[in-house]
Short mmCIF file of N, CA, C and O in Angstrom, two decimals:
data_model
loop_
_atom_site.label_atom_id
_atom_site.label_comp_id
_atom_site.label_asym_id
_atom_site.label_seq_id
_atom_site.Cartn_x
_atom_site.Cartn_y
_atom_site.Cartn_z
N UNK A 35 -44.75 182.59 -48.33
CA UNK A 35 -43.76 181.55 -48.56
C UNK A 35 -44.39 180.16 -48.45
O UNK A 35 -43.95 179.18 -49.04
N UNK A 36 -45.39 180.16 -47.70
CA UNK A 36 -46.12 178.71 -47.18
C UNK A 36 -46.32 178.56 -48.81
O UNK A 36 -45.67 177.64 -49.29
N UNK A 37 -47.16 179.35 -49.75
CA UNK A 37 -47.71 178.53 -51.10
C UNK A 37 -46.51 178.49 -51.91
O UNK A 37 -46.51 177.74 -52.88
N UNK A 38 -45.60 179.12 -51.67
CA UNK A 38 -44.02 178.87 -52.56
C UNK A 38 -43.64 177.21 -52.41
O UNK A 38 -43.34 176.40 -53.29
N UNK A 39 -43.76 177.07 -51.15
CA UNK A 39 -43.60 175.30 -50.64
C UNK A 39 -44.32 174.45 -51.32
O UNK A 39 -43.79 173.67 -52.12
N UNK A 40 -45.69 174.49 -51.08
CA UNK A 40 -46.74 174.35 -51.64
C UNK A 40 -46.44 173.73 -53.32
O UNK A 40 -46.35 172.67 -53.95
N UNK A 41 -46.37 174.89 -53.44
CA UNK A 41 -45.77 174.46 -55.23
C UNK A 41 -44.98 173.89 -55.41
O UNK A 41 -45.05 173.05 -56.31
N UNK A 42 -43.74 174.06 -54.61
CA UNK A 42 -42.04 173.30 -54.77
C UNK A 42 -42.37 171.96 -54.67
O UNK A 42 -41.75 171.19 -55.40
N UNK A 43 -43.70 171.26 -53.49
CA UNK A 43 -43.86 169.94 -53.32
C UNK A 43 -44.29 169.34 -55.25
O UNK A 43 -44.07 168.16 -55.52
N UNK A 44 -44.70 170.00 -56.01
CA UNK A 44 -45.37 169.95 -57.20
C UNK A 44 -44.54 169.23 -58.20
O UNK A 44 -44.90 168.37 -59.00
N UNK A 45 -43.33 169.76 -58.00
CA UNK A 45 -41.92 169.34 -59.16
C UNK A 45 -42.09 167.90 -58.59
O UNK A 45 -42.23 166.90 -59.31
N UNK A 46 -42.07 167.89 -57.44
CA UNK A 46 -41.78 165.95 -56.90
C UNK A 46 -41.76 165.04 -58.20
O UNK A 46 -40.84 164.66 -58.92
N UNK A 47 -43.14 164.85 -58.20
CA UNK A 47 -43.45 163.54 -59.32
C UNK A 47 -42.67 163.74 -60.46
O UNK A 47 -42.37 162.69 -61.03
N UNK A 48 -42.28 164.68 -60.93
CA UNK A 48 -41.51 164.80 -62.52
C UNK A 48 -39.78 164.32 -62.00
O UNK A 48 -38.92 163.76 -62.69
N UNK A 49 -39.72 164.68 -60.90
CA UNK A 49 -38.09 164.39 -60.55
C UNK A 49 -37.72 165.91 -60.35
O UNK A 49 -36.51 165.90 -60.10
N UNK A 50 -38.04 166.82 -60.33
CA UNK A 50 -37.14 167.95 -60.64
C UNK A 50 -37.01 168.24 -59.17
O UNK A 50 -37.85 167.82 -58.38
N UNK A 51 -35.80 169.06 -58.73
CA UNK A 51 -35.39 169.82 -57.75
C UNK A 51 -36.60 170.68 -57.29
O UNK A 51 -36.89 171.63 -58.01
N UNK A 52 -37.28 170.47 -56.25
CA UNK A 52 -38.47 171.06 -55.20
C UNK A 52 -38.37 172.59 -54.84
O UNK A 52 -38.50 172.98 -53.69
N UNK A 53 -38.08 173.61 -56.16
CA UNK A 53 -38.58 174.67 -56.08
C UNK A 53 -39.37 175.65 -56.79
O UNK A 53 -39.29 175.96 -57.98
N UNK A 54 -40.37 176.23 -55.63
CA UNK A 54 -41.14 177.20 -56.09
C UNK A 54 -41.31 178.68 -55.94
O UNK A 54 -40.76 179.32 -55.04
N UNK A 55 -42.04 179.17 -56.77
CA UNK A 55 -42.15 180.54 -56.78
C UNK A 55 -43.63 181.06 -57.24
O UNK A 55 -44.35 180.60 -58.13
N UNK A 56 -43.85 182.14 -56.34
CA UNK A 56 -45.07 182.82 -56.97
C UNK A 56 -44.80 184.55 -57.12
O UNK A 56 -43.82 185.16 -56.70
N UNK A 57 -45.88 185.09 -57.81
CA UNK A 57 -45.63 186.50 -58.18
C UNK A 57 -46.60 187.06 -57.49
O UNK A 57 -47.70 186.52 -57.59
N UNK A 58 -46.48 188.04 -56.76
CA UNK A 58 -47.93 188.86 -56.28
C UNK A 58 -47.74 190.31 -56.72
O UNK A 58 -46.68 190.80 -57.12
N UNK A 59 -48.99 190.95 -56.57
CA UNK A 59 -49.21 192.11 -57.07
C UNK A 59 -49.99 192.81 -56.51
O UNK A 59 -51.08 192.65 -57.05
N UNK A 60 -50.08 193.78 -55.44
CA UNK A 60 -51.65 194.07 -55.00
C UNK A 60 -51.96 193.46 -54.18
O UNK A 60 -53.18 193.47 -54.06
N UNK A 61 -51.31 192.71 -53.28
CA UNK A 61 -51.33 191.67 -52.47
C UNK A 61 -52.49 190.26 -52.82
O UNK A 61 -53.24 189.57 -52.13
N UNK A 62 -52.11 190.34 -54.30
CA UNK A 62 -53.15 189.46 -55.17
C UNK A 62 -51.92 188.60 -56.00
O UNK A 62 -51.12 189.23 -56.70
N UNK A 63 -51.84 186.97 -55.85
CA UNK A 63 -51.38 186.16 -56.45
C UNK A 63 -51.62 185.99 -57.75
O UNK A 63 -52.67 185.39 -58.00
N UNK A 64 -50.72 186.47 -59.04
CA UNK A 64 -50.59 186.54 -60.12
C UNK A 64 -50.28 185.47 -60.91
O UNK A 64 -50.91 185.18 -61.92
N UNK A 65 -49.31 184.87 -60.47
CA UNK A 65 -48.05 183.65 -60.91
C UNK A 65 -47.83 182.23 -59.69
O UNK A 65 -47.47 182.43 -58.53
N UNK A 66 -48.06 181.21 -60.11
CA UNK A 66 -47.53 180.51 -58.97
C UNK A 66 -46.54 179.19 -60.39
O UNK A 66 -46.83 178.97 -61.56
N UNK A 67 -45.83 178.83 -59.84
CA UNK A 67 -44.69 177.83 -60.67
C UNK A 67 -43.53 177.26 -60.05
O UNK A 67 -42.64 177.82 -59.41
N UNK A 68 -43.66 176.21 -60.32
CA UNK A 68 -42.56 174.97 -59.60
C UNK A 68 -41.27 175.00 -60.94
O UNK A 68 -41.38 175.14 -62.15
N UNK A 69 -40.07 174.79 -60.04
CA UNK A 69 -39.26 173.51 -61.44
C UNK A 69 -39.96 172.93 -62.66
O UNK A 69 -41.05 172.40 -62.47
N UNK A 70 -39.60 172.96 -63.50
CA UNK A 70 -40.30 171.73 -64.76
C UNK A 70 -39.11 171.64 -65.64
O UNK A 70 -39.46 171.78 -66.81
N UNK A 71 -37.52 171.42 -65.50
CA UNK A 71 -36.69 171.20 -65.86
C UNK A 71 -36.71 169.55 -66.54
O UNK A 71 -36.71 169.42 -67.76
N UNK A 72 -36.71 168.66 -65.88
CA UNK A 72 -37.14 167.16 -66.15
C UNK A 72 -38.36 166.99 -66.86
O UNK A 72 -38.35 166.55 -68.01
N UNK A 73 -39.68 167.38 -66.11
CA UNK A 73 -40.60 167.17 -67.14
C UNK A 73 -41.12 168.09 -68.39
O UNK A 73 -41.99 167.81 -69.21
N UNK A 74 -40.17 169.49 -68.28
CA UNK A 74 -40.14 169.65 -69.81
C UNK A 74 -39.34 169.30 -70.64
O UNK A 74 -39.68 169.24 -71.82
N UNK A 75 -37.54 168.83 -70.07
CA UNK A 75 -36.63 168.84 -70.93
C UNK A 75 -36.27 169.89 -70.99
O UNK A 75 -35.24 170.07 -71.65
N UNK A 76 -36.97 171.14 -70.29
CA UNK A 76 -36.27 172.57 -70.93
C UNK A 76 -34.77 173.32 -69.72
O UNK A 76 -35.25 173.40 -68.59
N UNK A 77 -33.88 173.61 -69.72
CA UNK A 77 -32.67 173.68 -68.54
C UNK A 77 -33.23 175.00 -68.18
O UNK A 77 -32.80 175.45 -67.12
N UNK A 78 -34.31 175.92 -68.98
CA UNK A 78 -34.51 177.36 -68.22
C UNK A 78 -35.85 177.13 -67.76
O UNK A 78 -36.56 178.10 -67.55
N UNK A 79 -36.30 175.90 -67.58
CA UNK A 79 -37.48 175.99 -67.12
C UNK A 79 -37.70 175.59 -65.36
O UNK A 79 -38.32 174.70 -64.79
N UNK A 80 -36.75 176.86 -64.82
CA UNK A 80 -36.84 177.19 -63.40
C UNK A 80 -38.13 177.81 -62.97
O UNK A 80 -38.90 178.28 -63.80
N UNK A 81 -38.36 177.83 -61.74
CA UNK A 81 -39.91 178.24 -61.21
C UNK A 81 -39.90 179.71 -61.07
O UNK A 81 -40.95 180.36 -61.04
N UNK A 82 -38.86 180.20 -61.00
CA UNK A 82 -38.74 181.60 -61.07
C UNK A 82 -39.15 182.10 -62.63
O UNK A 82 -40.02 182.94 -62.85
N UNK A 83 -38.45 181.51 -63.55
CA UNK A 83 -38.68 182.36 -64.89
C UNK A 83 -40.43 181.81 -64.93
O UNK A 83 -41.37 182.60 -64.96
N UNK A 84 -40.56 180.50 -64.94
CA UNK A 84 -42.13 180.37 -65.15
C UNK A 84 -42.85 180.89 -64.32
O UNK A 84 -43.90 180.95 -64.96
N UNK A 85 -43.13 181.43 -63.10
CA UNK A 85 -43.47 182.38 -62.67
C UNK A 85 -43.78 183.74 -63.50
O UNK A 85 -44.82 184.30 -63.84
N UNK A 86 -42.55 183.98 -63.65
CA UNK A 86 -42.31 185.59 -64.34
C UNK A 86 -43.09 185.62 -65.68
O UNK A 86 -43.85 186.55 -65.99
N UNK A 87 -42.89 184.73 -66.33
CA UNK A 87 -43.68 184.21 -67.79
C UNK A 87 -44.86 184.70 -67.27
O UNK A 87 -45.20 185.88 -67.33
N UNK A 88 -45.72 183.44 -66.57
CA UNK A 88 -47.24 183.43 -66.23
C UNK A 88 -47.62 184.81 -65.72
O UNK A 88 -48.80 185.12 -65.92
N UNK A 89 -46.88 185.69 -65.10
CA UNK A 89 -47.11 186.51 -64.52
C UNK A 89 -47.07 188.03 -65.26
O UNK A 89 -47.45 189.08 -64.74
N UNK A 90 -46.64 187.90 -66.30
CA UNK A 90 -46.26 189.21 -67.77
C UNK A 90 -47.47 188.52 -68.46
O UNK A 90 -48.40 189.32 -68.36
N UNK A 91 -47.83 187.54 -69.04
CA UNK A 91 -48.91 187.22 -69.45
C UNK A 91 -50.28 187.54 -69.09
O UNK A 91 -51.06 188.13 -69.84
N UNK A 92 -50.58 187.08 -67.75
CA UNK A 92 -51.54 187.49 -67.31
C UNK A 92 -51.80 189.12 -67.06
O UNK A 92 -52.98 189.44 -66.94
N UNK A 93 -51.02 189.96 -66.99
CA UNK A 93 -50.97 190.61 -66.74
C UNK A 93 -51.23 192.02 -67.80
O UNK A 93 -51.75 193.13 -67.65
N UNK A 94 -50.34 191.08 -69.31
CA UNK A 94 -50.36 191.85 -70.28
C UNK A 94 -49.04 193.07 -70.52
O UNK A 94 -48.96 194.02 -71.30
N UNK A 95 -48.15 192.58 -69.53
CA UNK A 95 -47.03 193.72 -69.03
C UNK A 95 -45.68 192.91 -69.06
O UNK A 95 -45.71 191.88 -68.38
N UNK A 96 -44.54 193.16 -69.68
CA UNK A 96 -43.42 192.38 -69.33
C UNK A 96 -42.59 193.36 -67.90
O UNK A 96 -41.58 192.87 -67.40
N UNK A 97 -43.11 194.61 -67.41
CA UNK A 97 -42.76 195.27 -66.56
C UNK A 97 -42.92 194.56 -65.53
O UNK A 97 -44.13 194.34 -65.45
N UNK A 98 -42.26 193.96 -64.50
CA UNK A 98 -43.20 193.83 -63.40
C UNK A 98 -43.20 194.66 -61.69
O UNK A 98 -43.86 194.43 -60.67
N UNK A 99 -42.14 195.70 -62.01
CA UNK A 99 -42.30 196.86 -61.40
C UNK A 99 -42.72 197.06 -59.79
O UNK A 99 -42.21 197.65 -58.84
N UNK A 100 -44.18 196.08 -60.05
CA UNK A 100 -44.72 196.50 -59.15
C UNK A 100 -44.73 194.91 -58.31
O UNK A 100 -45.65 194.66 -57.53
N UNK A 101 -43.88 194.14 -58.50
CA UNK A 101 -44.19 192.92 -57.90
C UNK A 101 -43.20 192.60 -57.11
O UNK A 101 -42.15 193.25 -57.09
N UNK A 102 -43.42 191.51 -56.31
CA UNK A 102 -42.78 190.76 -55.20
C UNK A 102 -42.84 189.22 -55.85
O UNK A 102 -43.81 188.52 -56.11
N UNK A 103 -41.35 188.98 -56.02
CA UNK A 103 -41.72 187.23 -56.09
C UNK A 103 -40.98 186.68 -55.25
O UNK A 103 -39.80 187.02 -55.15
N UNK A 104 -41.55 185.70 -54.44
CA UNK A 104 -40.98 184.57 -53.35
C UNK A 104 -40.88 183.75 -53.92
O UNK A 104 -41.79 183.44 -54.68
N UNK A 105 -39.77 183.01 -53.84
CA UNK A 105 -39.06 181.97 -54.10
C UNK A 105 -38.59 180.78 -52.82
O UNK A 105 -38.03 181.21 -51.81
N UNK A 106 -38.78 179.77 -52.94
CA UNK A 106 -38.48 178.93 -51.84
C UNK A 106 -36.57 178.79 -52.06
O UNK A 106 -36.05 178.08 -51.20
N UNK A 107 -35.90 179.23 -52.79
CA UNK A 107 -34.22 178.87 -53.12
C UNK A 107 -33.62 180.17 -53.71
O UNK A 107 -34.27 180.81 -54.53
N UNK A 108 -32.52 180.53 -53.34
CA UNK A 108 -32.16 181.57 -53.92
C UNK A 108 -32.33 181.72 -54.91
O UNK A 108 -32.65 180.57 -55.21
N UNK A 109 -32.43 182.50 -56.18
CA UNK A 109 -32.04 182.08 -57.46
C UNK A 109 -31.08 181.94 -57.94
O UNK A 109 -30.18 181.90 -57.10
N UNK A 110 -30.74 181.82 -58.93
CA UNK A 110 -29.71 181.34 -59.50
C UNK A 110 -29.04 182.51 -60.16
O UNK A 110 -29.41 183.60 -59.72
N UNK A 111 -27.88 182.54 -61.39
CA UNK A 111 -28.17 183.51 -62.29
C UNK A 111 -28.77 183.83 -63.17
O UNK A 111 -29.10 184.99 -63.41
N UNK A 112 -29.04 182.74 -63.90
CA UNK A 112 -30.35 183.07 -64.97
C UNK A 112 -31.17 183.59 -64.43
O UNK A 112 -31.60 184.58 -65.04
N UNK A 113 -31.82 183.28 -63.11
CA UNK A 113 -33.24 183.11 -62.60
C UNK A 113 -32.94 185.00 -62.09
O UNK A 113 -33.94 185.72 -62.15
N UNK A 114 -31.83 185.55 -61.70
CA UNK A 114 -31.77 186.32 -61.00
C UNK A 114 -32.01 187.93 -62.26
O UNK A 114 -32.59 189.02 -62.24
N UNK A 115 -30.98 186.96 -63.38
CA UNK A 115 -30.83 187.89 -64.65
C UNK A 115 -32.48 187.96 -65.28
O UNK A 115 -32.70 188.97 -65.94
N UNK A 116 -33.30 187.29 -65.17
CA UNK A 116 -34.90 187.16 -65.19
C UNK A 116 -35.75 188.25 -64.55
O UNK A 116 -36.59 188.95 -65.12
N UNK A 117 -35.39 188.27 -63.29
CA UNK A 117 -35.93 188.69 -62.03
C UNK A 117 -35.64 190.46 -62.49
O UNK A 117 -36.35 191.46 -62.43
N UNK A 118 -34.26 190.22 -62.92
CA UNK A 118 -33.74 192.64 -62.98
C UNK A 118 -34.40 192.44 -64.64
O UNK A 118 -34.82 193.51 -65.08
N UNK A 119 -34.52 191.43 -65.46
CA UNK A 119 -35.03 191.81 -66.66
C UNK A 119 -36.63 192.41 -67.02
O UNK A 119 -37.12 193.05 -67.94
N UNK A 120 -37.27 191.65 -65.40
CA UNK A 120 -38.54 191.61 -65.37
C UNK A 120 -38.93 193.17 -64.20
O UNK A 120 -40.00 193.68 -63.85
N UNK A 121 -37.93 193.40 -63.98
CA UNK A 121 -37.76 195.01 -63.07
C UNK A 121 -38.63 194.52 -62.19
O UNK A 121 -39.55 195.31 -61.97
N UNK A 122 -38.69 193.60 -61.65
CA UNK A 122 -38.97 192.89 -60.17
C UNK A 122 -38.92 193.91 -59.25
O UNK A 122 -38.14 194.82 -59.53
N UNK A 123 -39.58 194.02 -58.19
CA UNK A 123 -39.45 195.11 -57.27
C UNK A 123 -38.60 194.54 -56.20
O UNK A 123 -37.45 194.90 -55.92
N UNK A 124 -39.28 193.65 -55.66
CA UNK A 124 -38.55 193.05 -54.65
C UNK A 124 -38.44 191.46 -54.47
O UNK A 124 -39.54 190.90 -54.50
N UNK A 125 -37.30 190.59 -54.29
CA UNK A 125 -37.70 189.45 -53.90
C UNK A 125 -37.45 189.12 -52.73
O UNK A 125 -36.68 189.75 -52.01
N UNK A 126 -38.40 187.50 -52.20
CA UNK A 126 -38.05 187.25 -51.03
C UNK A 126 -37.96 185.68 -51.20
O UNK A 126 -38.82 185.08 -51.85
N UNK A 127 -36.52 184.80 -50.38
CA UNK A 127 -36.35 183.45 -50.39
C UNK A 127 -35.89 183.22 -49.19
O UNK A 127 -35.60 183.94 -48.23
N UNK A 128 -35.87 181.76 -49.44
CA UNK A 128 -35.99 181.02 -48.29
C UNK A 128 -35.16 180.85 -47.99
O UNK A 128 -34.71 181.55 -47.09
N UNK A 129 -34.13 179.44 -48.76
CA UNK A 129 -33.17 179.12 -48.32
C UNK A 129 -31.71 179.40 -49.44
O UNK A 129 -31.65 179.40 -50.67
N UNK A 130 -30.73 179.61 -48.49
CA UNK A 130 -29.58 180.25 -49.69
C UNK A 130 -29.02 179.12 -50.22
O UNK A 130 -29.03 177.99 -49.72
N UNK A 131 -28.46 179.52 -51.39
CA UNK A 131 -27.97 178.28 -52.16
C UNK A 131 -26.09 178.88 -52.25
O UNK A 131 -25.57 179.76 -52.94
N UNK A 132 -25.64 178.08 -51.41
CA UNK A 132 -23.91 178.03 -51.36
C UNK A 132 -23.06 178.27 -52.65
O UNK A 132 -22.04 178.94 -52.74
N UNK A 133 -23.74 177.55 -53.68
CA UNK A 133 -22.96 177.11 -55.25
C UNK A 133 -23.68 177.39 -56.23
O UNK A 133 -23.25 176.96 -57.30
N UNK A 134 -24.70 178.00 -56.27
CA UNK A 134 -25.27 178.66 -57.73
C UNK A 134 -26.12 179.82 -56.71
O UNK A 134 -26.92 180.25 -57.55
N UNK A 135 -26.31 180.32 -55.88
CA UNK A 135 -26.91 181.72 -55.57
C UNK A 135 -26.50 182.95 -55.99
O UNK A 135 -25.35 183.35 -55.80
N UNK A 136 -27.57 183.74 -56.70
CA UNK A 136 -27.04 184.76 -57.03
C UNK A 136 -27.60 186.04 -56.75
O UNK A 136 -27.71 186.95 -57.57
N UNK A 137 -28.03 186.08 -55.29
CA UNK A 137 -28.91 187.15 -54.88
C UNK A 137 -27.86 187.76 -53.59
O UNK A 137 -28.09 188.82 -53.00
N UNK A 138 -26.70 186.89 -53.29
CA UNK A 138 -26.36 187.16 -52.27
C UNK A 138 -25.27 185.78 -51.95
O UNK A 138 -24.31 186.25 -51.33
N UNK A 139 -25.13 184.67 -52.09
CA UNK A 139 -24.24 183.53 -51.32
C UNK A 139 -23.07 183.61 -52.48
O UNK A 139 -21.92 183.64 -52.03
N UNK A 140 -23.24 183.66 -54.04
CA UNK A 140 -22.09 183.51 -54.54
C UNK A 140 -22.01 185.13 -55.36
O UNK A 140 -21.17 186.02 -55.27
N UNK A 141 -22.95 185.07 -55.96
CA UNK A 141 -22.96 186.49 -56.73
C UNK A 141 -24.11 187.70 -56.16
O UNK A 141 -24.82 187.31 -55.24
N UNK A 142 -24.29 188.86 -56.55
CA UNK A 142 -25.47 189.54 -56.08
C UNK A 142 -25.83 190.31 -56.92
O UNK A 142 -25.80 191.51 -56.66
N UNK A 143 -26.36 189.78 -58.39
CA UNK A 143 -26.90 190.43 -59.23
C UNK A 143 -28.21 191.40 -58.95
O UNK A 143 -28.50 192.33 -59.70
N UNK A 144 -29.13 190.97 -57.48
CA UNK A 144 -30.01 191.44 -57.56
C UNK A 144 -30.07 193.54 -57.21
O UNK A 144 -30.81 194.45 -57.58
N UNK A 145 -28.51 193.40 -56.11
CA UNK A 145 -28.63 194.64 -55.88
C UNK A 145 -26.89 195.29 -56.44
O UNK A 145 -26.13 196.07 -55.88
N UNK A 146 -26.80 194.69 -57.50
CA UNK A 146 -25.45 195.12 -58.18
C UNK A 146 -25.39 196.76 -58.78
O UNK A 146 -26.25 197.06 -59.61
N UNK A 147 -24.63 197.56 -58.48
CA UNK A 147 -24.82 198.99 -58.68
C UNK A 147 -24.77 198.91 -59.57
O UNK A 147 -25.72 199.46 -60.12
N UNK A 148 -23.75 198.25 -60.51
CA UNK A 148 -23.49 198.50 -62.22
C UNK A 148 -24.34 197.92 -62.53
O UNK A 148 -23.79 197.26 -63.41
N UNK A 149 -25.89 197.40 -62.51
CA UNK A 149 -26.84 197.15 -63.37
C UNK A 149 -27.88 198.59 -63.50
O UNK A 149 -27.43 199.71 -63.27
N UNK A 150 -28.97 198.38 -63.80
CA UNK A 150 -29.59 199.81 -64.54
C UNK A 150 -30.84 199.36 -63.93
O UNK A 150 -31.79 200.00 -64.37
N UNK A 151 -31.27 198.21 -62.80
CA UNK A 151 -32.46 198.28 -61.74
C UNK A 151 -31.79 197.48 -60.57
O UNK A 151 -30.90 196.71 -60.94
N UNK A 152 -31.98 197.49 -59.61
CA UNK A 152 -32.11 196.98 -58.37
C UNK A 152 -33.52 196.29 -57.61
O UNK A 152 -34.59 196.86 -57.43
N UNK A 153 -33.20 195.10 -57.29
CA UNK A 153 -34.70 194.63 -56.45
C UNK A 153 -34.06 194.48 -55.14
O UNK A 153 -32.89 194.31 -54.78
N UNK A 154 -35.06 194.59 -54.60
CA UNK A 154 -35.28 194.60 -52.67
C UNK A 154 -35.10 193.11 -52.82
O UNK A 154 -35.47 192.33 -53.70
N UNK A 155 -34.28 192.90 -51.46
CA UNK A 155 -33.94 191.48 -51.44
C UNK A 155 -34.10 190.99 -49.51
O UNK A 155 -33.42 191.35 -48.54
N UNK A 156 -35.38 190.00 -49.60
CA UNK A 156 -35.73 189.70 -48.35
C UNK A 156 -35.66 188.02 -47.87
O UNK A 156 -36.59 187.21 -47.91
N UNK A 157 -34.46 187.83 -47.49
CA UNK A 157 -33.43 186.52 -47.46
C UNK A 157 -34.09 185.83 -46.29
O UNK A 157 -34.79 186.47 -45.51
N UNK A 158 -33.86 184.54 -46.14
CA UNK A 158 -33.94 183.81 -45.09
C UNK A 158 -35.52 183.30 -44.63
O UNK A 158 -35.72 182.57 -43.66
N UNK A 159 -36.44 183.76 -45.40
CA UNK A 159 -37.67 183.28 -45.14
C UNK A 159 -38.27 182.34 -45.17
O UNK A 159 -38.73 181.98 -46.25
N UNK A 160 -38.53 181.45 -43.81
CA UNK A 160 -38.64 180.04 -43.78
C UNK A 160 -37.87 179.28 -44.13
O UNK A 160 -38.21 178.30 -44.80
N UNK A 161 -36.07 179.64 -43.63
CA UNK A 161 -35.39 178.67 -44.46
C UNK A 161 -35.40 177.33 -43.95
O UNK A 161 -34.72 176.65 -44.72
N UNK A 162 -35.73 176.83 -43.28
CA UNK A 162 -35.61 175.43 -42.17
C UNK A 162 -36.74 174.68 -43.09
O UNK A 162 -36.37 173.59 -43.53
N UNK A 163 -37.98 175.06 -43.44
CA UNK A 163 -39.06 174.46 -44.49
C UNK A 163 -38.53 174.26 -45.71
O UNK A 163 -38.72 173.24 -46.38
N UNK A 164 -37.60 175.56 -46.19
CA UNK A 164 -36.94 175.69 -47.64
C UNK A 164 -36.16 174.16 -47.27
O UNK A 164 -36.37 172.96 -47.49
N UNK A 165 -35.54 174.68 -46.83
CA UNK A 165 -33.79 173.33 -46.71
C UNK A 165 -34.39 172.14 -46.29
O UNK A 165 -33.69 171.18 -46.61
N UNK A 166 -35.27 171.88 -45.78
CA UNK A 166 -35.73 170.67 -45.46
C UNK A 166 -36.25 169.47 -46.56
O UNK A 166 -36.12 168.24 -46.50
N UNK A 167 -37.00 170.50 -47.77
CA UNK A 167 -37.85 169.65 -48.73
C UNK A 167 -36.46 170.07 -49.68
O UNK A 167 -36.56 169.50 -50.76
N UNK A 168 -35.38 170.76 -49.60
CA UNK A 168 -34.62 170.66 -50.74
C UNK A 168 -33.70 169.32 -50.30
O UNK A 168 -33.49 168.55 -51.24
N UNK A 169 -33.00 168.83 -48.70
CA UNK A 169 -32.45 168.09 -48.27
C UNK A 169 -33.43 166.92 -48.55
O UNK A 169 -33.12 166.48 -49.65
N UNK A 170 -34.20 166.41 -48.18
CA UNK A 170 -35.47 165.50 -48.61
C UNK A 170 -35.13 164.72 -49.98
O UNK A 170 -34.83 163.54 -50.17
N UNK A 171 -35.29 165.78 -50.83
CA UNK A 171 -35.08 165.42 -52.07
C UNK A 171 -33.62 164.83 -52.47
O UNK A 171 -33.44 163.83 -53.16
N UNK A 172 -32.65 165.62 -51.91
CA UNK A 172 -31.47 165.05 -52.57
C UNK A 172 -30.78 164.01 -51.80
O UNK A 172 -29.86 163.42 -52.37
N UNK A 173 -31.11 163.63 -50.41
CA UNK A 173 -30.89 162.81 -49.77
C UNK A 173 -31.69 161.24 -50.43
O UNK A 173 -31.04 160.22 -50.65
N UNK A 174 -33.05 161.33 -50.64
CA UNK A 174 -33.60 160.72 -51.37
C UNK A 174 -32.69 160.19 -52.80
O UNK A 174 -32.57 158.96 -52.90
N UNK A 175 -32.17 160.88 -53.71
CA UNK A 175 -31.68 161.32 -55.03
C UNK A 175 -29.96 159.93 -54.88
O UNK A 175 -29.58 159.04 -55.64
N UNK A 176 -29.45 160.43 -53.60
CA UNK A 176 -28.31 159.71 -53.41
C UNK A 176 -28.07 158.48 -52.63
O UNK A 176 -27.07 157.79 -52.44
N UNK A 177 -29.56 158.42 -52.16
CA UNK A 177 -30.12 157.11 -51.65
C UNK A 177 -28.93 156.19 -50.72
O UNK A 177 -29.23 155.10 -50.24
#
């Protein structure tokens, strides 16, 4: 989770919301990716899907089966609908998100029976670091 932070500090300079994600595999870092919503212009360019991208690429596999991605913020639903598209094995985040979480605070796509995979879902990791650089930012934001 420490290099999930790591990265989330990354979005800073573009403006975007301070979260990151990496992919491991093998206990070998595959994927690492921040926000780039602002500095691409793109609204799906969350750190989770760019993660998942970099991480089917490199890899040569859109399966990712065998992976773990940490996330510093819950995901979202896109990010979550990403995560069972990418047959994610397991994820793990930091801090929960009240109004767009969808692993568990508003929706729980990740371990929903009526979907056709399930990922392991390992909540609460480092959330005081998570919530801190996400509070940071938007406290900053509303000045």
């Amino acid at each position: 989770m420490e290099l999930a932070i790591a990265e989330a500090r990354a979005a800073l300079p573009a403006g975007d919301v301070p979260v990151g994600a990496l992919v491991v595999v093998g206990g070998e870092v595959v994927a690492l990716a921040h926000n780039r919503r602002e500095a691409d212009n793109d609204p799906t360019a969350h750190a989770e899907v760019l993660a998942i991208r970099e991480a089917a690429g490199r890899l040569g596999r859109w399966r990712l089966d065998d992976a773990t991605v940490y996330i510093t913020k819950e995901p979202c639903v896109m990010c979550a609908g990403a995560l069972m598209s990418a047959r994610v094995k397991r994820v793990v985040y930091g801090a929960h998100d009240p109004k767009f979480g969808a692993a568990w605070s508003v929706f729980n796509i990740l371990d929903d029976d009526r979907l056709n995979h399930r990922a392991e879902v390992s909540a609460g990791v480092m959330t005081e670091e998570c919530l801190a650089l996400l509070r940071e930012f938007f406290e900053g934001r509303r000045g």
